Short mmCIF file of C-alpha atoms and ligand atoms in Angstrom, two decimals:
data_model
loop_
_atom_site.label_atom_id
_atom_site.label_comp_id
_atom_site.label_asym_id
_atom_site.label_seq_id
_atom_site.Cartn_x
_atom_site.Cartn_y
_atom_site.Cartn_z
CA MET A 1 256.12 403.82 40.41
CA LYS A 2 258.68 401.39 41.81
CA ASP A 3 257.78 397.70 41.62
CA GLN A 4 259.16 397.23 45.16
CA THR A 5 260.93 394.03 44.22
CA GLY A 6 264.21 395.48 45.35
CA GLY A 7 265.58 393.43 42.49
CA SER A 8 264.45 390.08 43.94
CA ASP A 9 264.29 387.35 41.32
CA GLU A 10 261.77 385.38 43.42
CA ILE A 11 258.94 387.62 42.26
CA GLY A 12 257.24 386.25 39.16
CA THR A 13 254.29 387.27 37.00
CA VAL A 14 251.83 389.67 38.63
CA LEU A 15 248.46 387.93 38.96
CA ILE A 16 246.46 390.74 40.57
CA SER A 17 247.50 394.38 40.38
CA GLU A 18 247.35 396.90 43.19
CA ASP A 19 244.41 398.69 41.52
CA GLU A 20 242.45 395.47 41.10
CA ILE A 21 243.00 394.60 44.75
CA GLN A 22 241.94 398.03 45.97
CA ASP A 23 238.80 398.07 43.77
CA LYS A 24 237.80 394.65 45.02
CA ILE A 25 238.32 395.58 48.66
CA LYS A 26 236.20 398.68 48.16
CA ALA A 27 233.38 396.52 46.81
CA LEU A 28 233.70 394.00 49.66
CA ALA A 29 233.73 396.82 52.23
CA ARG A 30 230.56 398.26 50.74
CA ARG A 31 228.79 394.91 51.05
CA ILE A 32 230.04 394.42 54.60
CA THR A 33 228.87 397.92 55.52
CA ASP A 34 225.38 397.15 54.17
CA ASP A 35 225.18 393.69 55.72
CA TYR A 36 226.21 394.73 59.22
CA ARG A 37 224.44 398.07 59.50
CA GLY A 38 222.98 398.49 62.99
CA ARG A 39 225.02 395.60 64.41
CA ASP A 40 228.35 395.61 66.18
CA LEU A 41 231.15 394.06 64.20
CA VAL A 42 234.47 392.61 65.28
CA LEU A 43 237.09 391.98 62.63
CA VAL A 44 239.39 389.11 63.53
CA GLY A 45 242.56 389.17 61.47
CA VAL A 46 244.68 386.09 61.07
CA LEU A 47 248.33 387.09 61.36
CA LYS A 48 250.56 387.59 59.72
CA GLY A 49 249.11 387.17 56.25
CA ALA A 50 245.94 389.21 56.73
CA PHE A 51 247.54 392.40 58.01
CA MET A 52 247.37 394.27 54.70
CA LEU A 53 243.80 393.24 53.92
CA MET A 54 242.73 394.03 57.46
CA SER A 55 244.15 397.51 57.26
CA ASP A 56 242.78 398.40 53.82
CA LEU A 57 239.39 396.75 54.39
CA ALA A 58 238.85 398.41 57.77
CA ARG A 59 239.48 401.86 56.33
CA MET A 60 236.73 401.34 53.79
CA ILE A 61 234.07 399.97 56.15
CA ASP A 62 231.64 402.63 57.30
CA LEU A 63 230.55 401.17 60.64
CA PRO A 64 231.61 401.22 64.27
CA LEU A 65 234.29 398.56 64.28
CA GLU A 66 236.49 396.63 66.66
CA PHE A 67 239.62 394.65 65.87
CA ASP A 68 241.25 391.63 67.25
CA PHE A 69 244.00 389.38 65.97
CA MET A 70 244.95 385.74 66.11
CA ALA A 71 248.31 384.40 65.15
CA VAL A 72 248.46 380.82 63.99
CA SER A 73 251.07 378.69 62.43
CA SER A 74 250.29 375.56 60.56
CA TYR A 75 252.80 372.80 60.73
CA GLY A 76 254.15 371.73 57.40
CA SER A 77 256.72 372.65 54.80
CA ALA A 78 257.25 376.20 53.53
CA THR A 79 254.53 375.78 50.95
CA LYS A 80 252.14 373.07 52.18
CA THR A 81 249.88 372.99 55.22
CA SER A 82 249.57 369.84 57.28
CA GLY A 83 246.28 370.84 58.85
CA VAL A 84 247.72 370.81 62.34
CA VAL A 85 247.44 374.35 63.63
CA ARG A 86 249.26 375.91 66.53
CA ILE A 87 247.78 379.02 68.17
CA LEU A 88 250.61 381.51 68.69
CA LYS A 89 248.39 384.35 69.82
CA ASP A 90 244.77 384.11 70.88
CA LEU A 91 242.14 386.87 70.84
CA ASP A 92 242.46 389.61 73.43
CA ASN A 93 238.70 389.99 73.90
CA GLU A 94 235.62 387.81 74.27
CA ILE A 95 233.58 387.21 71.13
CA THR A 96 230.61 385.52 72.78
CA GLY A 97 227.44 387.09 71.39
CA ARG A 98 229.36 389.30 68.96
CA ASN A 99 229.26 389.48 65.16
CA VAL A 100 232.62 388.19 64.05
CA LEU A 101 234.17 388.53 60.62
CA VAL A 102 237.32 386.45 60.25
CA VAL A 103 239.73 388.09 57.80
CA GLU A 104 242.16 385.75 56.03
CA ASP A 105 244.69 386.24 53.27
CA ILE A 106 244.22 383.02 51.33
CA ILE A 107 242.39 379.73 51.42
CA ASP A 108 244.50 376.92 50.05
CA SER A 109 243.59 373.50 51.48
CA GLY A 110 241.21 375.30 53.83
CA LEU A 111 242.49 373.29 56.78
CA THR A 112 243.83 376.25 58.75
CA LEU A 113 240.62 378.23 58.52
CA SER A 114 238.45 375.21 59.17
CA TYR A 115 240.35 374.58 62.40
CA LEU A 116 240.11 378.24 63.36
CA LEU A 117 236.38 378.47 62.72
CA LYS A 118 235.77 375.49 64.97
CA TYR A 119 238.02 376.95 67.65
CA LEU A 120 236.30 380.36 67.56
CA GLY A 121 232.83 378.90 67.09
CA ALA A 122 233.15 377.16 70.45
CA ARG A 123 233.00 380.63 72.04
CA ARG A 124 229.51 381.14 70.69
CA PRO A 125 229.68 384.32 68.65
CA GLU A 126 226.27 385.63 67.54
CA THR A 127 227.38 385.30 63.91
CA MET A 128 230.65 384.36 62.26
CA ARG A 129 231.58 384.84 58.64
CA VAL A 130 234.74 384.76 56.58
CA CYS A 131 236.36 387.35 54.34
CA ALA A 132 239.31 386.10 52.29
CA LEU A 133 241.19 387.93 49.60
CA LEU A 134 242.16 384.82 47.66
CA ARG A 135 240.93 381.28 47.21
CA LYS A 136 242.83 378.69 45.25
CA LYS A 137 240.56 377.00 42.79
CA GLY A 138 239.64 373.34 43.10
CA ILE A 139 241.94 372.20 45.91
CA GLN A 140 240.06 372.78 49.17
CA GLN A 141 240.05 369.63 51.29
CA VAL A 142 237.24 370.97 53.45
CA ASP A 143 234.14 372.92 52.61
CA ILE A 144 234.39 376.52 53.78
CA ASP A 145 231.70 379.09 53.22
CA VAL A 146 233.48 382.32 52.30
CA ALA A 147 230.87 385.07 52.53
CA TYR A 148 233.22 387.75 51.20
CA GLU A 149 235.69 386.46 48.65
CA GLY A 150 238.10 388.58 46.66
CA PHE A 151 239.59 386.50 43.87
CA GLU A 152 239.74 382.92 42.76
CA ILE A 153 243.26 382.03 41.61
CA PRO A 154 244.92 378.96 40.10
CA PRO A 155 246.44 376.52 42.62
CA ARG A 156 249.95 377.96 42.45
CA PHE A 157 252.11 379.51 45.18
CA VAL A 158 251.67 383.28 45.33
CA ILE A 159 253.32 386.11 47.23
CA GLY A 160 252.61 389.73 48.06
CA TYR A 161 249.84 391.69 49.77
CA GLY A 162 250.53 389.95 53.09
CA LEU A 163 251.55 386.60 51.64
CA ASP A 164 255.10 385.41 52.13
CA PHE A 165 257.59 382.90 50.93
CA GLU A 166 259.87 382.17 53.89
CA GLN A 167 258.75 385.49 55.43
CA ARG A 168 259.71 387.54 52.39
CA HIS A 169 257.59 389.65 50.01
CA ARG A 170 254.64 390.39 52.31
CA HIS A 171 254.97 394.12 51.63
CA LEU A 172 254.24 393.98 47.90
CA PRO A 173 251.02 395.90 47.08
CA TYR A 174 250.12 393.34 44.41
CA VAL A 175 249.87 389.53 44.23
CA ALA A 176 252.43 387.72 42.11
CA LEU A 177 253.48 384.17 41.38
CA LEU A 178 256.48 382.93 43.29
CA ASN A 179 259.25 382.48 40.79
CA LYS A 180 260.52 378.97 41.49
CA GLU A 181 260.98 376.04 39.19
CA TRP A 182 258.37 373.92 41.07
CA ASN A 183 255.81 376.70 40.69
CA GLN A 184 255.98 377.03 36.91
CA GLY A 185 252.57 375.58 36.15
P1 IMP B 1 245.55 376.21 54.12
O1 IMP B 1 245.42 375.73 55.52
O2 IMP B 1 246.13 375.16 53.22
O3 IMP B 1 244.26 376.78 53.57
O4 IMP B 1 246.64 377.34 54.09
C1 IMP B 1 246.52 378.39 54.91
C2 IMP B 1 247.74 379.24 55.07
O5 IMP B 1 248.86 378.81 54.29
C3 IMP B 1 247.39 380.61 54.55
O6 IMP B 1 246.75 381.38 55.54
C4 IMP B 1 248.74 381.15 54.17
O7 IMP B 1 249.37 381.70 55.30
C5 IMP B 1 249.51 379.93 53.71
N1 IMP B 1 249.45 379.82 52.24
C6 IMP B 1 248.69 379.00 51.50
N2 IMP B 1 248.89 379.18 50.19
C7 IMP B 1 249.83 380.17 50.10
C8 IMP B 1 250.46 380.83 48.98
O8 IMP B 1 250.21 380.57 47.79
N3 IMP B 1 251.37 381.79 49.30
C9 IMP B 1 251.67 382.13 50.58
N4 IMP B 1 251.09 381.55 51.64
C10 IMP B 1 250.18 380.58 51.40
MG1 MG B 2 247.85 383.06 56.74
#
């Protein structure tokens, strides 16, 4: 199988393989299916990073399901969030009284998600939980309860499976370290 790097030297060591990701998502989807049986569920994907997870996760959930998407951009440098979040695209539908599962790619400082949860919580969903594929270990600046967590990773900059560096590498089916001198450990 091709590694899909297209020869890019920005792609470093693979941290989580495609198989590991898919197995984990299957397990998360099974739990979600059990937990939400008999209730209506709305998946809210946070663009762009969550598009891969959203698509794979949804196909493994065995429930009636609706989708919505938010697009946010956090001010900051290419690799660090400032905590100030700009809403680029809001939800299309009301979530008041609904069971909402927010689907995120990665929790780094946690500031983006924390802002988003407050913003969405103001619309009074019946329940709201978080599913995130990755969480960087030991660097959250805010406490976020992640009900469905994929993997804990070291606090390094990663790419692939939705995650970008300057908009590149989102299409990789695995998660790898970004190969840059400042990311060498
Ligand atoms: P936070 O607000 O610091 O938790 O960062 C949230 C957003 O920053 C994530 O949703 C990602 O879009 C982006 N981000 C954080 N860490 C990484 C990374 O290692 N690679 C790519 N994007 C990241
Ligand atoms: Mg993101």
